Amino acid sequence: MDNLPAELLLNILGRIKRTADRNSVSLTCKRFHKLDNELRISMHVGCGLHPVCYALTSLCNRFCNLEKVEIIYSGWMSKLGKQLDDNGLLILSSCCPLLKDLTLSYCTFITDAGLSYLASCSKLTSLKLNFAPRITGCGILSLVVGCKALSVLHLIRCISVNSMEWLEYLGKHEMLEDLCIKNCRVIGEGDLIKLGPTWRKLKRLQFEVDANYRYMKLYDRLAVDRWQKQWIPCENMLELSLVNCVISPGRGLACVIGKCKNLEKIHLDMCVGVRDCDIVCLAQKSSNLRSISLRVPSDFSLPLLQNNPLRLTDESLKAVAQNCSLLDTVRLSFSDGEFPSISSFTLNGILMLIQMCPIRELVLDHVYCFNDVGMQALCSAQYLQILELVRCQEITDDGMQLAGQIPQLSTLRLKKCLGVTDDGLKPLVGSYKLDLLVVEDCPQVSERSVQGAAKSVTFKQDLSWMY
């Protein structure tokens, strides 16, 4: 081995993927140790980083080619030692000249000063901050001004980010491709207009409003006009996820949904104001759509709202079925409501999707309209591989016994389904048709009855949700 050229040894060591194996090989001899240090381009550390500055300096000096660093303090307590602070970020910026991807989770001691140190990382393309409560908009601005190559920015529970100059700068710079903003209290739907020309570069947008603390920004006349008059170019958008957002007709995020002609995935979770016309327009423009996930409030389906134009109906599902021939993943869910048995979608609408699209994965949560007739229809679903039924109380043993007749089904998950008993799963026992069967919190299904019903079986019973 001593006679092998360094290039060949680097190629051999590079094929070892498990960190434990790499560590073992690096202890074999000094040459392997040195080459392994050069090969390491990523590092994942947590609460064991102690004392933080000394440990971080040692690691960065040892692994001189680090490009990706993850520091996660999940579960941290004061007795575990001092957390990473601004000095730690100074060490990263000084000792990792090749740093491209940085993730900081639960690093509660870092401030704007630390982000200003990171601004010197000219190669940084991705920054993900999860629960950094001391970071403000000023710190984000200093970083995005310094890191010209930044294309991925995730801000999750950064509750002190208030000023929006950084959004305006990103809008003019036109480099951002992946933006994630979740539960940052002050950042509202209306602020996204500041992205301006950057909309044409965005490929992924995740925007989630904190449902427990909504900073309600009233739309003034100027803000409304800006959304209506500004052209929002979303041709490159591939993934769009909106949670707890207000979708106002003709403005705000409603201007985005219908213009993403290359969209592949959309997730709308508890978004108030979504109309049939929004989904119809989306379906007509986005023929490449492969995944759709809709979670709507059950309150939309109350009798007094039957004529409400904000209510989603089968018209949305029909448009998707007719225009999105590549659709293979569908998730439909309703939040708990006083009358969950009445839904805005009907069985006919769901069956249209199943019959007209190559559905590979179907997830139904609290969809009471789906019953044994729906299970029978699935027997002709040629592409269905994964089926998840959560709180679908109209499905009985008669319908569940048909699961084994779904041609390509390999994974079945049942959760909180009251109408299914041991008898419903009997046809599966011994057939080993399924690769995976998951049964959780179904009161009439016993652990004994599912043994042998799939190659791998997971069973859990916690009935506290019923009381």
Coordinates of C-alpha atoms in Angstrom, one line a residue:
M1 CA 0.0 0.0 0.0
D2 CA 2.9 2.3 0.7
N3 CA 3.9 2.2 -3.0
L4 CA 0.4 3.2 -4.3
P5 CA 0.2 6.8 -5.6
A6 CA -1.8 9.2 -3.5
E7 CA -4.4 9.7 -6.2
L8 CA -5.3 6.0 -6.2
L9 CA -5.4 5.9 -2.4
L10 CA -7.7 8.9 -2.4
N11 CA -10.0 7.1 -4.8
I12 CA -10.1 4.0 -2.6
L13 CA -10.8 5.9 0.6
G14 CA -13.4 8.0 -1.2
R15 CA -15.4 4.9 -1.8
I16 CA -15.8 4.3 2.0
K17 CA -19.0 6.0 2.9
R18 CA -19.7 5.1 6.6
T19 CA -18.1 7.6 9.0
A20 CA -17.2 4.8 11.5
D21 CA -15.3 2.9 8.8
R22 CA -13.5 6.0 7.6
N23 CA -12.4 6.7 11.2
S24 CA -11.1 3.1 11.6
V25 CA -9.1 3.3 8.3
S26 CA -7.6 6.7 9.2
L27 CA -6.1 5.1 12.4
T28 CA -4.2 2.5 10.3
C29 CA -1.2 4.6 9.6
K30 CA -0.1 8.2 9.3
R31 CA -0.5 8.3 5.6
F32 CA -4.1 7.1 5.7
H33 CA -4.8 9.6 8.5
K34 CA -3.4 12.5 6.4
L35 CA -5.3 11.4 3.2
D36 CA -8.5 10.9 5.1
N37 CA -8.2 14.4 6.6
E38 CA -7.9 15.8 3.0
L39 CA -10.9 13.8 1.8
R40 CA -13.3 15.0 4.6
I41 CA -15.5 17.7 3.1
S42 CA -18.4 17.5 5.6
M43 CA -18.7 17.6 9.3
H44 CA -21.7 17.0 11.6
V45 CA -21.3 17.9 15.3
G46 CA -23.6 18.5 18.2
C47 CA -23.7 19.0 22.0
G48 CA -20.3 17.2 22.3
L49 CA -18.5 20.1 20.9
H50 CA -16.7 21.1 24.1
P51 CA -14.9 23.3 24.9
V52 CA -16.4 24.7 21.8
C53 CA -13.7 27.1 20.5
Y54 CA -10.8 24.7 21.1
A55 CA -12.7 21.7 19.7
L56 CA -13.9 23.6 16.6
T57 CA -10.4 25.0 15.9
S58 CA -8.9 21.5 16.2
L59 CA -11.5 20.0 13.8
C60 CA -11.2 22.8 11.2
N61 CA -7.4 22.6 11.2
R62 CA -7.5 18.8 10.9
F63 CA -10.1 18.8 8.1
C64 CA -8.7 21.6 5.9
N65 CA -11.1 21.0 3.0
L66 CA -14.4 21.3 4.8
E67 CA -17.3 22.4 2.5
K68 CA -20.3 21.4 4.5
V69 CA -20.7 21.9 8.3
E70 CA -23.7 21.1 10.4
I71 CA -23.8 22.2 14.1
I72 CA -27.0 21.0 15.9
Y73 CA -27.6 21.7 19.6
S74 CA -30.9 19.8 19.8
G75 CA -31.4 18.6 23.4
W76 CA -28.7 21.0 24.8
M77 CA -28.6 21.8 28.5
S78 CA -26.3 24.1 30.3
K79 CA -24.5 21.2 32.1
L80 CA -23.3 20.1 28.7
G81 CA -21.0 23.1 28.4
K82 CA -20.9 26.4 26.6
Q83 CA -22.7 26.6 23.2
L84 CA -21.4 27.8 20.0
D85 CA -21.3 31.6 20.0
D86 CA -20.1 34.4 17.7
N87 CA -16.4 33.5 18.3
G88 CA -17.2 30.0 17.0
L89 CA -18.5 31.5 13.8
L90 CA -15.3 33.6 13.5
I91 CA -13.3 30.4 13.7
L92 CA -15.4 28.8 11.0
S93 CA -15.0 31.8 8.7
S94 CA -11.2 31.9 9.3
C95 CA -10.4 28.2 9.2
C96 CA -12.8 27.0 6.5
P97 CA -12.0 28.9 3.3
L98 CA -13.9 26.4 1.2
L99 CA -17.1 26.5 3.2
K100 CA -20.2 26.3 1.0
D101 CA -23.0 24.8 3.1
L102 CA -23.6 25.7 6.7
T103 CA -26.5 24.6 9.0
L104 CA -26.9 25.9 12.5
S105 CA -29.7 24.5 14.6
Y106 CA -30.7 25.6 18.1
C107 CA -27.6 27.7 18.3
T108 CA -29.3 30.2 20.6
F109 CA -26.1 32.2 21.5
I110 CA -25.2 33.5 18.1
T111 CA -26.0 37.1 17.2
D112 CA -25.8 39.5 14.3
A113 CA -22.1 39.9 15.0
G114 CA -21.5 36.2 14.3
L115 CA -23.3 36.5 11.0
S116 CA -21.1 39.4 10.0
Y117 CA -18.1 37.1 10.4
L118 CA -19.7 34.6 8.0
A119 CA -20.1 37.4 5.4
S120 CA -16.4 36.9 4.6
C121 CA -17.2 33.3 3.4
S122 CA -17.1 34.1 -0.3
K123 CA -17.9 30.6 -1.4
L124 CA -21.0 30.1 0.9
T125 CA -23.9 29.1 -1.2
S126 CA -26.3 27.6 1.4
L127 CA -27.2 28.8 4.9
K128 CA -29.8 27.2 7.1
L129 CA -30.7 28.7 10.5
N130 CA -33.1 26.8 12.8
F131 CA -34.2 28.6 16.0
A132 CA -31.7 31.4 16.2
P133 CA -33.7 33.8 18.4
R134 CA -31.1 36.5 18.6
I135 CA -30.6 37.0 14.9
T136 CA -32.3 40.1 13.4
G137 CA -32.8 41.4 9.9
C138 CA -29.6 43.4 10.2
G139 CA -27.5 40.3 10.6
I140 CA -29.2 38.6 7.6
L141 CA -28.6 41.7 5.5
S142 CA -24.8 41.8 6.3
L143 CA -24.5 38.2 5.4
V144 CA -26.4 38.3 2.1
V145 CA -24.4 41.4 1.0
G146 CA -21.1 39.6 1.7
C147 CA -22.0 36.2 0.4
K148 CA -22.6 37.0 -3.2
A149 CA -23.0 33.3 -4.2
L150 CA -25.8 32.5 -1.7
S151 CA -28.5 30.5 -3.5
V152 CA -30.1 28.6 -0.6
L153 CA -31.4 30.4 2.5
H154 CA -33.5 28.7 5.2
L155 CA -34.8 30.7 8.2
I156 CA -36.8 28.6 10.7
R157 CA -38.1 30.1 14.0
C158 CA -35.9 33.1 13.8
I159 CA -38.4 35.1 15.7
S160 CA -36.4 38.4 15.9
V161 CA -36.0 39.0 12.2
N162 CA -38.0 42.1 11.6
S163 CA -36.5 44.5 9.1
M164 CA -36.8 43.3 5.4
E165 CA -33.9 45.1 3.7
W166 CA -32.3 41.7 3.2
L167 CA -35.3 40.5 1.2
E168 CA -35.1 43.6 -1.1
Y169 CA -31.3 42.9 -1.6
L170 CA -31.9 39.3 -2.5
G171 CA -34.6 40.5 -4.9
K172 CA -32.2 42.7 -6.8
H173 CA -29.3 40.3 -6.7
E174 CA -31.1 37.5 -8.5
M175 CA -29.1 34.6 -7.2
L176 CA -31.5 32.9 -4.8
E177 CA -32.9 29.5 -5.9
D178 CA -34.2 28.0 -2.6
L179 CA -36.0 30.1 0.1
C180 CA -37.5 28.7 3.2
I181 CA -39.1 30.9 5.8
K182 CA -41.0 29.2 8.6
N183 CA -42.5 30.6 11.8
C184 CA -40.5 33.9 11.6
R185 CA -43.2 35.9 13.4
V186 CA -42.9 39.3 11.7
I187 CA -42.4 38.1 8.1
G188 CA -45.8 38.1 6.4
E189 CA -47.1 37.1 3.0
G190 CA -47.0 40.6 1.7
D191 CA -43.2 40.9 2.3
L192 CA -42.5 38.4 -0.4
I193 CA -43.3 41.0 -3.0
K194 CA -39.8 42.4 -2.2
L195 CA -38.2 39.5 -4.0
G196 CA -39.0 41.2 -7.2
P197 CA -36.8 39.9 -10.1
T198 CA -35.5 37.0 -8.0
W199 CA -38.9 35.3 -8.5
R200 CA -37.6 34.2 -11.9
K201 CA -34.7 32.4 -10.3
L202 CA -36.5 30.6 -7.5
K203 CA -36.9 26.9 -7.8
R204 CA -38.2 26.1 -4.3
L205 CA -40.2 28.3 -1.9
Q206 CA -41.4 27.2 1.5
F207 CA -43.3 29.7 3.5
E208 CA -45.0 29.0 6.8
V209 CA -46.8 31.4 9.1
D210 CA -46.8 30.7 12.8
A211 CA -50.5 29.8 13.5
N212 CA -50.1 30.7 17.2
Y213 CA -48.6 34.1 16.6
R214 CA -49.7 35.8 13.4
Y215 CA -48.4 39.3 12.8
M216 CA -51.4 40.5 10.9
K217 CA -50.2 43.1 8.3
L218 CA -53.1 45.0 6.8
Y219 CA -52.9 45.5 3.1
D220 CA -52.9 49.1 2.3
R221 CA -53.8 50.4 -1.2
L222 CA -50.1 50.7 -2.2
A223 CA -49.3 47.1 -1.2
V224 CA -52.3 45.8 -3.2
D225 CA -51.3 47.7 -6.2
R226 CA -47.7 46.4 -6.1
W227 CA -48.9 42.8 -6.1
Q228 CA -51.4 43.4 -8.9
K229 CA -49.1 45.5 -11.1
Q230 CA -45.8 43.7 -10.6
W231 CA -45.2 40.8 -13.0
I232 CA -44.3 37.8 -10.9
P233 CA -42.2 35.5 -13.1
C234 CA -42.2 32.0 -11.7
E235 CA -41.2 30.0 -14.7
N236 CA -38.4 28.1 -12.9
M237 CA -40.4 27.3 -9.7
L238 CA -40.4 23.5 -9.1
E239 CA -41.6 23.2 -5.5
L240 CA -44.1 25.4 -3.7
S241 CA -45.1 24.9 0.0
L242 CA -47.4 27.3 1.8
V243 CA -48.6 26.7 5.4
N244 CA -51.1 28.7 7.4
C245 CA -51.0 31.5 4.7
V246 CA -53.8 33.9 3.7
I247 CA -54.4 33.7 0.0
S248 CA -56.1 36.9 -1.0
P249 CA -57.9 37.0 -4.5
G250 CA -55.8 38.9 -7.0
R251 CA -52.9 39.7 -4.8
G252 CA -50.2 38.2 -2.6
L253 CA -49.5 34.6 -3.1
A254 CA -52.5 34.2 -5.3
C255 CA -50.4 35.9 -8.0
V256 CA -47.8 33.2 -7.6
I257 CA -49.9 30.0 -7.6
G258 CA -51.3 30.3 -11.1
K259 CA -48.0 31.3 -12.8
C260 CA -45.7 28.3 -12.0
K261 CA -45.8 26.6 -15.4
N262 CA -43.0 24.2 -14.5
L263 CA -44.1 23.3 -11.0
E264 CA -43.6 19.7 -9.9
K265 CA -44.7 19.7 -6.3
I266 CA -47.2 21.8 -4.4
H267 CA -48.2 21.7 -0.7
L268 CA -51.0 23.9 0.6
D269 CA -51.6 23.3 4.3
M270 CA -54.4 25.2 6.1
C271 CA -54.1 28.1 3.6
V272 CA -57.2 30.3 4.1
G273 CA -58.7 31.8 0.9
V274 CA -57.6 29.2 -1.7
R275 CA -60.3 29.0 -4.4
D276 CA -61.2 26.5 -7.1
C277 CA -60.1 29.0 -9.7
D278 CA -56.6 29.1 -8.1
I279 CA -56.2 25.3 -8.3
V280 CA -57.7 25.2 -11.8
C281 CA -55.3 27.8 -13.1
L282 CA -52.4 26.0 -11.5
A283 CA -53.4 22.7 -13.1
Q284 CA -53.8 24.3 -16.5
K285 CA -50.4 25.9 -16.3
S286 CA -48.4 23.1 -14.6
S287 CA -48.6 20.1 -16.7
N288 CA -45.4 18.8 -15.1
L289 CA -47.1 18.5 -11.7
R290 CA -46.1 15.3 -10.0
S291 CA -47.2 15.8 -6.3
I292 CA -50.1 17.7 -4.8
S293 CA -50.8 17.9 -1.1
L294 CA -53.9 19.8 0.2
R295 CA -54.8 20.1 3.9
V296 CA -57.9 22.3 4.3
P297 CA -59.9 23.3 7.3
S298 CA -63.0 21.2 7.8
D299 CA -64.9 24.5 8.5
F300 CA -64.9 25.2 4.8
S301 CA -67.3 22.3 4.3
L302 CA -70.0 23.4 6.8
P303 CA -73.5 23.7 5.3
L304 CA -73.6 27.4 5.7
L305 CA -70.6 27.7 3.4
Q306 CA -71.9 25.6 0.6
N307 CA -72.1 28.6 -1.7
N308 CA -68.9 30.2 -0.4
P309 CA -66.5 30.9 -3.4
L310 CA -63.5 30.2 -1.1
R311 CA -64.6 26.6 -0.7
L312 CA -62.6 24.0 -2.6
T313 CA -64.7 21.4 -4.5
D314 CA -64.3 18.6 -7.0
E315 CA -63.7 21.2 -9.7
S316 CA -60.2 21.5 -8.4
L317 CA -59.6 17.7 -8.5
K318 CA -61.2 17.5 -11.9
A319 CA -58.8 20.1 -13.3
V320 CA -55.8 18.4 -11.8
A321 CA -56.9 15.0 -13.2
Q322 CA -57.5 16.3 -16.7
N323 CA -54.3 18.4 -17.0
C324 CA -51.6 16.7 -14.9
S325 CA -50.9 13.4 -16.6
L326 CA -47.6 12.9 -14.6
L327 CA -49.2 13.2 -11.2
D328 CA -48.1 10.3 -9.0
T329 CA -48.4 11.5 -5.4
V330 CA -51.7 12.8 -3.8
R331 CA -52.2 13.8 -0.2
L332 CA -55.6 15.0 0.9
S333 CA -56.3 16.0 4.5
F334 CA -58.9 17.8 6.5
S335 CA -58.3 19.4 9.9
D336 CA -60.6 18.3 12.8
G337 CA -63.9 20.0 12.5
E338 CA -67.3 19.9 14.2
F339 CA -68.8 18.1 11.2
P340 CA -65.9 16.2 9.6
S341 CA -68.2 13.8 7.8
I342 CA -69.1 16.6 5.3
S343 CA -66.2 17.4 3.1
S344 CA -65.7 19.8 0.2
F345 CA -64.2 17.0 -1.9
T346 CA -66.4 14.0 -2.7
L347 CA -65.6 10.4 -3.5
N348 CA -66.2 11.1 -7.2
G349 CA -63.5 13.8 -7.2
I350 CA -60.9 11.5 -5.6
L351 CA -61.8 8.7 -8.0
M352 CA -61.2 11.0 -11.0
L353 CA -57.6 11.4 -9.8
I354 CA -57.1 7.7 -9.3
Q355 CA -58.6 6.8 -12.7
M356 CA -56.9 9.5 -14.8
C357 CA -53.5 9.8 -13.2
P358 CA -50.6 7.3 -12.6
I359 CA -51.0 7.6 -8.8
R360 CA -48.2 5.8 -7.0
E361 CA -48.7 7.2 -3.5
L362 CA -52.1 8.1 -2.0
V363 CA -52.5 9.5 1.5
L364 CA -56.0 10.3 2.9
D365 CA -56.3 11.9 6.3
H366 CA -59.8 12.6 7.9
V367 CA -61.4 12.1 4.5
Y368 CA -64.7 10.7 5.6
C369 CA -66.1 10.5 2.0
F370 CA -63.7 7.7 1.2
N371 CA -65.3 4.4 1.9
D372 CA -65.5 0.8 0.8
V373 CA -66.6 1.9 -2.7
G374 CA -63.3 3.8 -2.9
M375 CA -61.3 0.8 -1.8
Q376 CA -63.0 -1.2 -4.6
A377 CA -62.0 1.4 -7.1
L378 CA -58.4 1.1 -5.9
C379 CA -58.3 -2.4 -7.2
S380 CA -58.0 -1.0 -10.7
A381 CA -55.2 1.5 -9.8
Q382 CA -52.4 -0.1 -11.8
Y383 CA -49.6 2.1 -10.4
L384 CA -50.6 2.5 -6.7
Q385 CA -47.7 1.3 -4.4
I386 CA -48.2 3.2 -1.2
L387 CA -51.6 3.7 0.5
E388 CA -52.0 5.6 3.8
L389 CA -55.4 5.9 5.5
V390 CA -55.6 8.1 8.6
R391 CA -58.9 8.5 10.4
C392 CA -60.9 7.3 7.4
Q393 CA -63.8 6.1 9.5
E394 CA -66.1 5.0 6.7
I395 CA -63.8 2.1 5.6
T396 CA -64.9 -1.2 7.1
D397 CA -63.6 -4.8 6.9
D398 CA -65.3 -5.3 3.5
G399 CA -63.3 -2.5 2.0
M400 CA -60.0 -3.4 3.8
Q401 CA -60.2 -7.0 2.6
L402 CA -59.8 -5.6 -1.0
A403 CA -56.3 -4.2 -0.2
G404 CA -54.7 -7.4 -1.3
Q405 CA -56.2 -7.0 -4.7
I406 CA -54.5 -3.7 -5.5
P407 CA -52.0 -4.8 -8.2
Q408 CA -48.8 -3.1 -7.2
L409 CA -49.5 -2.2 -3.5
S410 CA -46.4 -2.7 -1.4
T411 CA -46.9 -0.4 1.6
L412 CA -50.1 0.0 3.6
R413 CA -50.4 2.3 6.6
L414 CA -53.6 2.4 8.8
K415 CA -53.8 5.0 11.5
K416 CA -56.8 5.7 13.8
C417 CA -59.3 3.9 11.6
L418 CA -62.2 2.9 13.8
G419 CA -64.1 0.7 11.3
V420 CA -61.3 -1.9 10.6
T421 CA -61.0 -5.0 12.7
D422 CA -58.9 -8.1 12.7
D423 CA -61.2 -9.6 10.0
G424 CA -60.3 -6.9 7.6
L425 CA -56.6 -7.8 7.5
K426 CA -57.1 -11.6 7.4
P427 CA -56.6 -12.0 3.6
L428 CA -53.2 -10.4 3.9
V429 CA -51.9 -12.9 6.6
G430 CA -49.6 -15.4 5.0
S431 CA -49.7 -13.8 1.5
Y432 CA -46.7 -11.6 2.0
K433 CA -47.9 -9.4 -0.8
L434 CA -46.9 -6.3 1.2
D435 CA -43.4 -5.3 2.0
L436 CA -44.6 -3.1 4.9
L437 CA -47.7 -2.9 7.0
V438 CA -48.1 -0.2 9.6
V439 CA -51.0 -0.3 12.0
E440 CA -51.2 2.5 14.6
D441 CA -53.9 3.3 17.1
C442 CA -56.7 1.3 15.5
P443 CA -58.8 0.1 18.5
Q444 CA -60.3 -3.0 16.9
V445 CA -57.1 -4.4 15.4
S446 CA -54.9 -6.6 17.6
E447 CA -51.1 -7.1 17.3
R448 CA -51.6 -10.8 17.0
S449 CA -53.8 -10.4 13.9
V450 CA -51.2 -8.6 11.9
Q451 CA -48.4 -11.0 12.3
G452 CA -47.4 -12.5 8.9
A453 CA -49.5 -9.9 7.0
A454 CA -46.4 -8.4 5.5
K455 CA -42.7 -8.9 5.2
S456 CA -42.2 -6.1 7.8
V457 CA -44.9 -5.2 10.3
T458 CA -45.1 -2.2 12.7
F459 CA -47.8 -2.1 15.3
K460 CA -48.6 0.5 17.9
Q461 CA -51.6 1.0 20.1
D462 CA -52.2 4.3 21.9
L463 CA -55.9 5.1 22.3
S464 CA -55.5 8.3 24.2
W465 CA -56.6 10.2 21.1
M466 CA -60.1 8.9 21.5
Y467 CA -60.7 10.4 24.9

